[in-house]
mmCIF file of C-alpha atoms in Angstrom:
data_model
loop_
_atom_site.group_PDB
_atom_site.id
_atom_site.type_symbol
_atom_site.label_atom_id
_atom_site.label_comp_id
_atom_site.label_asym_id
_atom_site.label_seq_id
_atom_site.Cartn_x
_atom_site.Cartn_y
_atom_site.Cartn_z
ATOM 1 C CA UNK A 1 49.460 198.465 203.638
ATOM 2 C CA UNK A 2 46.107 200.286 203.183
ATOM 3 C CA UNK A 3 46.580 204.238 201.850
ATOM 4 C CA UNK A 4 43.183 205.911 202.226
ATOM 5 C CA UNK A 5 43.174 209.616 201.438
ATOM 6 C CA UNK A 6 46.378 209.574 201.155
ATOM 7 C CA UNK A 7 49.642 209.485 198.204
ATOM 8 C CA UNK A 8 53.070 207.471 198.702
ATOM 9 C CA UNK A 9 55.530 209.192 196.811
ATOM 10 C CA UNK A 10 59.241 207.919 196.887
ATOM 11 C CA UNK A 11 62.526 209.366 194.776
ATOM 12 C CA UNK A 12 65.289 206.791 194.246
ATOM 13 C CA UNK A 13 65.825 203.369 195.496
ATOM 14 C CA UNK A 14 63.478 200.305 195.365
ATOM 15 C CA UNK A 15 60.076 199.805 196.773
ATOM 16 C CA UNK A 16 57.918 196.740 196.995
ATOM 17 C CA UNK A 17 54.050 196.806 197.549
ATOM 18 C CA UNK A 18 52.083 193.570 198.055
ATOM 19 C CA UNK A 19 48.401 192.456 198.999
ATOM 20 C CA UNK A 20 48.051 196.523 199.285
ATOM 21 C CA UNK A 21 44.906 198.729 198.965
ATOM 22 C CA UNK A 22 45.558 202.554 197.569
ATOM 23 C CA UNK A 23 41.589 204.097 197.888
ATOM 24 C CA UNK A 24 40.044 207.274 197.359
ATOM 25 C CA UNK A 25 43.709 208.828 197.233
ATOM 26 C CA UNK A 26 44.226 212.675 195.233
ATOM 27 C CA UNK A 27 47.434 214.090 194.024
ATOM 28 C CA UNK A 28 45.606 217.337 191.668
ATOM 29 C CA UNK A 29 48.796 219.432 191.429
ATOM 30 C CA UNK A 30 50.971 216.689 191.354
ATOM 31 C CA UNK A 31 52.086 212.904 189.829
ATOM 32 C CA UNK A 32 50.487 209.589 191.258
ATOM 33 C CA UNK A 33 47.003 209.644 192.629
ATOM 34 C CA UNK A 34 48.125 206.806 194.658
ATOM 35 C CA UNK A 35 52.448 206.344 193.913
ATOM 36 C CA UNK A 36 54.277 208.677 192.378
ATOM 37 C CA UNK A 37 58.119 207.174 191.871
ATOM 38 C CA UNK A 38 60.849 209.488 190.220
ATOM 39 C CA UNK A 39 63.851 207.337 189.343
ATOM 40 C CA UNK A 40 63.170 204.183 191.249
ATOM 41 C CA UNK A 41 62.102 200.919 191.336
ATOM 42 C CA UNK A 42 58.547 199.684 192.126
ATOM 43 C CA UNK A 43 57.393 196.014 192.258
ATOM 44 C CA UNK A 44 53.523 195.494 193.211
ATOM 45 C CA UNK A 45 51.663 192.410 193.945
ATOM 46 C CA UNK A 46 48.638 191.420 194.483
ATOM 47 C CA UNK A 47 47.490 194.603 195.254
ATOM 48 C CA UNK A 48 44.347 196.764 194.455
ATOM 49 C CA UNK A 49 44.261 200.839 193.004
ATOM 50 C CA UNK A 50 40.580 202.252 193.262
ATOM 51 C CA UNK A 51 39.118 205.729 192.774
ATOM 52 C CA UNK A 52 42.402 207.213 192.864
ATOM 53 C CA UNK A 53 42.743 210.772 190.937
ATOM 54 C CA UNK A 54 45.783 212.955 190.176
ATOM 55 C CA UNK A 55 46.343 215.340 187.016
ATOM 56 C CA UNK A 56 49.330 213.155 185.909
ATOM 57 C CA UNK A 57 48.567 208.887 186.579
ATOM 58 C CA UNK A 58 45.531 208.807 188.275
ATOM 59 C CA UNK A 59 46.517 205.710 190.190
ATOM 60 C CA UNK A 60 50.750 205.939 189.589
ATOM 61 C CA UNK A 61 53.089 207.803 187.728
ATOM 62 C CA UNK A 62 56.854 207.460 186.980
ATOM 63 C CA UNK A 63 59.518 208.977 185.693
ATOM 64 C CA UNK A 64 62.793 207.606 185.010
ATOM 65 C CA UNK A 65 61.545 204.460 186.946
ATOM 66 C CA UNK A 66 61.177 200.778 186.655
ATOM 67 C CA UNK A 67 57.698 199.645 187.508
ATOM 68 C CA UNK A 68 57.231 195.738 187.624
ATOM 69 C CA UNK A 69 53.268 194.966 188.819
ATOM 70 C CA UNK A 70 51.851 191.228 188.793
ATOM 71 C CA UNK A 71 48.225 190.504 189.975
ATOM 72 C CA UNK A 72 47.331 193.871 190.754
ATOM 73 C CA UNK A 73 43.461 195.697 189.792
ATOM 74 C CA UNK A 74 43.115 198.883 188.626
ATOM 75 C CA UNK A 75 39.626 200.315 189.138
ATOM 76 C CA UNK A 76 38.195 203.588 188.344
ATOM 77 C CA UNK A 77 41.058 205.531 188.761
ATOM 78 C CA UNK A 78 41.131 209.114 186.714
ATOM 79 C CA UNK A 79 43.556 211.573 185.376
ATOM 80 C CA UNK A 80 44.299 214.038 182.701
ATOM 81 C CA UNK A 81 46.563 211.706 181.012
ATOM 82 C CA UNK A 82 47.315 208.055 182.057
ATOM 83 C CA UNK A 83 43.853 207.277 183.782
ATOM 84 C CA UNK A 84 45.417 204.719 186.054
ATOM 85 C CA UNK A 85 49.460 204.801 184.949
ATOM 86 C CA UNK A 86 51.070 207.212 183.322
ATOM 87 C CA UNK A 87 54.867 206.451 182.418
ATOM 88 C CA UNK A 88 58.000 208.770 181.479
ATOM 89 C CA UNK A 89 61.016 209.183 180.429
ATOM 90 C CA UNK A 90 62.825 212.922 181.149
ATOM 91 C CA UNK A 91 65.237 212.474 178.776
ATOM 92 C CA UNK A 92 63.151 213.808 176.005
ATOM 93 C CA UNK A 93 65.915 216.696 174.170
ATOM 94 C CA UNK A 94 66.014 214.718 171.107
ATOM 95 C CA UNK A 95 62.314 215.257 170.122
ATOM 96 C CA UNK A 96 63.130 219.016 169.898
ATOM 97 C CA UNK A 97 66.281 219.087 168.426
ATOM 98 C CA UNK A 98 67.328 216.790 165.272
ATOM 99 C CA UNK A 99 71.094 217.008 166.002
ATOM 100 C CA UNK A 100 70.721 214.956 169.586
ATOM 101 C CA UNK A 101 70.308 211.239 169.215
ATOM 102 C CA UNK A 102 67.914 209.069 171.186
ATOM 103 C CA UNK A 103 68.652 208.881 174.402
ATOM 104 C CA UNK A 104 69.231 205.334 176.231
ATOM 105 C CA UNK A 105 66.825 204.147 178.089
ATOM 106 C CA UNK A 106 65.736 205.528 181.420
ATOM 107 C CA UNK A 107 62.986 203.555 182.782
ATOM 108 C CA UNK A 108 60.635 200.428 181.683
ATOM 109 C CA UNK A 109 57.178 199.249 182.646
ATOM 110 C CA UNK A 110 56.334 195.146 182.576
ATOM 111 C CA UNK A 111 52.481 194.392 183.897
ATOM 112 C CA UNK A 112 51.007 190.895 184.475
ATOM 113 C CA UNK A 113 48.129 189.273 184.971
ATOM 114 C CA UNK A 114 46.317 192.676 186.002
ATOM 115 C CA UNK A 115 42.809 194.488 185.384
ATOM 116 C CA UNK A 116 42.229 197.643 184.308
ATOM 117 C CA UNK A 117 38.184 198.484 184.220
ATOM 118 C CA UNK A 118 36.548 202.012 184.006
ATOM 119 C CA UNK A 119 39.585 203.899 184.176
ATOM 120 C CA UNK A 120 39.599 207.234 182.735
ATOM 121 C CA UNK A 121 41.259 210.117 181.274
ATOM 122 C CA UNK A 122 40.340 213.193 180.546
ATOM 123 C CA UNK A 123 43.319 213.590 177.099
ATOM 124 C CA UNK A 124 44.872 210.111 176.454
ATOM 125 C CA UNK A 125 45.777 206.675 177.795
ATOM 126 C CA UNK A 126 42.193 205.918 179.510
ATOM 127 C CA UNK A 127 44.441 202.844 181.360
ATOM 128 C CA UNK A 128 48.034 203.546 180.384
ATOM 129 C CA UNK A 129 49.615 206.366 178.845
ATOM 130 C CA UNK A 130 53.533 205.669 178.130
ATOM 131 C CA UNK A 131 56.053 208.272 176.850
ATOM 132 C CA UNK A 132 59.773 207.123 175.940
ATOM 133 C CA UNK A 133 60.129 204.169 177.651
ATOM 134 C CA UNK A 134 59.314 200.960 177.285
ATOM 135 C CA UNK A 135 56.300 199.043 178.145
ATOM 136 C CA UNK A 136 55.267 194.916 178.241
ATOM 137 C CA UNK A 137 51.803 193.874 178.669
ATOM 138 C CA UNK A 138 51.180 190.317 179.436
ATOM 139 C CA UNK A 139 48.050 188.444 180.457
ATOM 140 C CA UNK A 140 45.867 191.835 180.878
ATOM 141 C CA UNK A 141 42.315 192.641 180.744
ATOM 142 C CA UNK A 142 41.195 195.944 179.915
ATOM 143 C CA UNK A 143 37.756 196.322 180.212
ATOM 144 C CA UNK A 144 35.571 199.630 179.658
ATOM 145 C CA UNK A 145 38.623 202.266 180.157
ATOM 146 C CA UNK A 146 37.815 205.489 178.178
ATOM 147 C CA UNK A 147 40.169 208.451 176.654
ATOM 148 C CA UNK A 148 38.441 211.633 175.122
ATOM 149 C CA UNK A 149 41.072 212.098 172.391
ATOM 150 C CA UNK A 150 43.227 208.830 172.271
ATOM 151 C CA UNK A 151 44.053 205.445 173.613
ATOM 152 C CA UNK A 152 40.778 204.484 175.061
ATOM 153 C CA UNK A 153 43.130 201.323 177.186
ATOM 154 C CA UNK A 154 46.788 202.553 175.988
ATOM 155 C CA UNK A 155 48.163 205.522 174.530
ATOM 156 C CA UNK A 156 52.182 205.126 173.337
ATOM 157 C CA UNK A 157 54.592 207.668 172.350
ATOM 158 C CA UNK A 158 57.980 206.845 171.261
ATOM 159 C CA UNK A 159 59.257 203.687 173.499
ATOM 160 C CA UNK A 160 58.586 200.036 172.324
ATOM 161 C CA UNK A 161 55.092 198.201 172.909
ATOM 162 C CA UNK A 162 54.918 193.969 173.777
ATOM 163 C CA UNK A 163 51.617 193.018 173.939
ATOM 164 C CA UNK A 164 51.187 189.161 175.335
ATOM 165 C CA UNK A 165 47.643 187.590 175.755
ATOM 166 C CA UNK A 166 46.019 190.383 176.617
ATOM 167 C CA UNK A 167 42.574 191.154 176.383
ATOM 168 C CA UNK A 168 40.821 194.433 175.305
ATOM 169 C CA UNK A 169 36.906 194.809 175.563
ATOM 170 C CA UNK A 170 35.053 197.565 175.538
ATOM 171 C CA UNK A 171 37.360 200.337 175.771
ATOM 172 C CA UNK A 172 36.301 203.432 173.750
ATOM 173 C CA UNK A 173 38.462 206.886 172.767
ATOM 174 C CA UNK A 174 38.084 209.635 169.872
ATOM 175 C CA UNK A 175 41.165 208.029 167.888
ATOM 176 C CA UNK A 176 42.306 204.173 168.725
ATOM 177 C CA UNK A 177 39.450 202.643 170.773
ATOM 178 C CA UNK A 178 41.597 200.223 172.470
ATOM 179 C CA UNK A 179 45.475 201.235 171.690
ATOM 180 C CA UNK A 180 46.615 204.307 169.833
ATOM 181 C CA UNK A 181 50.601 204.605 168.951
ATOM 182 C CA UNK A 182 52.114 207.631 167.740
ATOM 183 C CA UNK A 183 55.624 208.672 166.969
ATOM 184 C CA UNK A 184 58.621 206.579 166.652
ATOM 185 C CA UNK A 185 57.680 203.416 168.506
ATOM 186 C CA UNK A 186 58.203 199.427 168.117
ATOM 187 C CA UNK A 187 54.802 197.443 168.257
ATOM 188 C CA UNK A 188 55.275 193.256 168.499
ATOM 189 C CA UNK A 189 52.130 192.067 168.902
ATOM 190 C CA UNK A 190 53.053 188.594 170.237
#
């Protein structure tokens, strides 16, 4: 699959991507430069993001979703938030409201063995930005990904962090060069 100029975006069910190319791709009013799953399942393989742009995951976003991505290279991709993935969870009434309890959880993000270089975003999460759900990072490298105000590789909010043999180098942001967590979140730094 090659997606030039152009967005997949898919609601429900379960997708798999592999030896892919998502170029050049622009979702500015909307989620996913490249993907944009809302209550899915994604696996990716050995597949490549570049350039892509959007105002909410410059390469993918997801909400409610499963994402599972091995091999895969994230290159100069660019949002507001999330520079290349930006990950959600709807279910977000308890931050507002002290008498609701935390919801259970509605989506999860694993990545292996992937790149992220130059990404960028204009707020937080130059690579990843995660909100309320879950995230494992194993066998990474982020290289020169940049956030103005936080998270120069990852931003986290809320959610629980595994970092695995990962390697950060270069990245720069305002607050947390290469990883900035803030609210209510589990780190294990394995």
């Amino acid at each position: 699959l090659k997606c030039l100029d152009c967005v997949l975006e898919f609601n429900g069910g379960e997708m798999s991507i592999d030896s892919s190319t998502f170029k050049n791709n622009l979702a500015f009013f909307g989620i996913g430069g490249g993907i944009g799953v809302h209550k899915g399942e994604l696996k990716m393989t050995n597949s490549q993001l570049d350039s892509n742009l959007a105002f909410w995951g410059g390469a993918i976003m997801s909400v409610d979703a499963f994402l599972d991505i091995d091999s895969a290279h994230f290159f100069s991709d660019s949002a507001y938030v999330g520079g290349a993935i930006f990950s959600i969870s709807s279910n977000l009434g308890f931050l507002e409201d002290p008498q609701f309890s935390p919801p259970q959880l509605m989506g999860m993000t694993f990545i292996r063995n992937s790149t992220f270089l130059s990404n960028w975003s204009e707020e937080v999460g130059g690579a990843l930005m995660n909100v309320d759900i879950d995230l494992s990072v194993d066998g990474n490298i982020f290289k020169a990904n940049e956030s103005v105000a936080a998270g120069g590789a990852i931003f986290g909010e809320y959610g629980a962090l595994t970092s695995t043999n990962n390697l950060f180098s270069g990245n720069y942001s305002g607050d947390g060069g290469a990883i900035t967590i803030v609210g209510d979140i589990g780190v294990d730094p394995i």
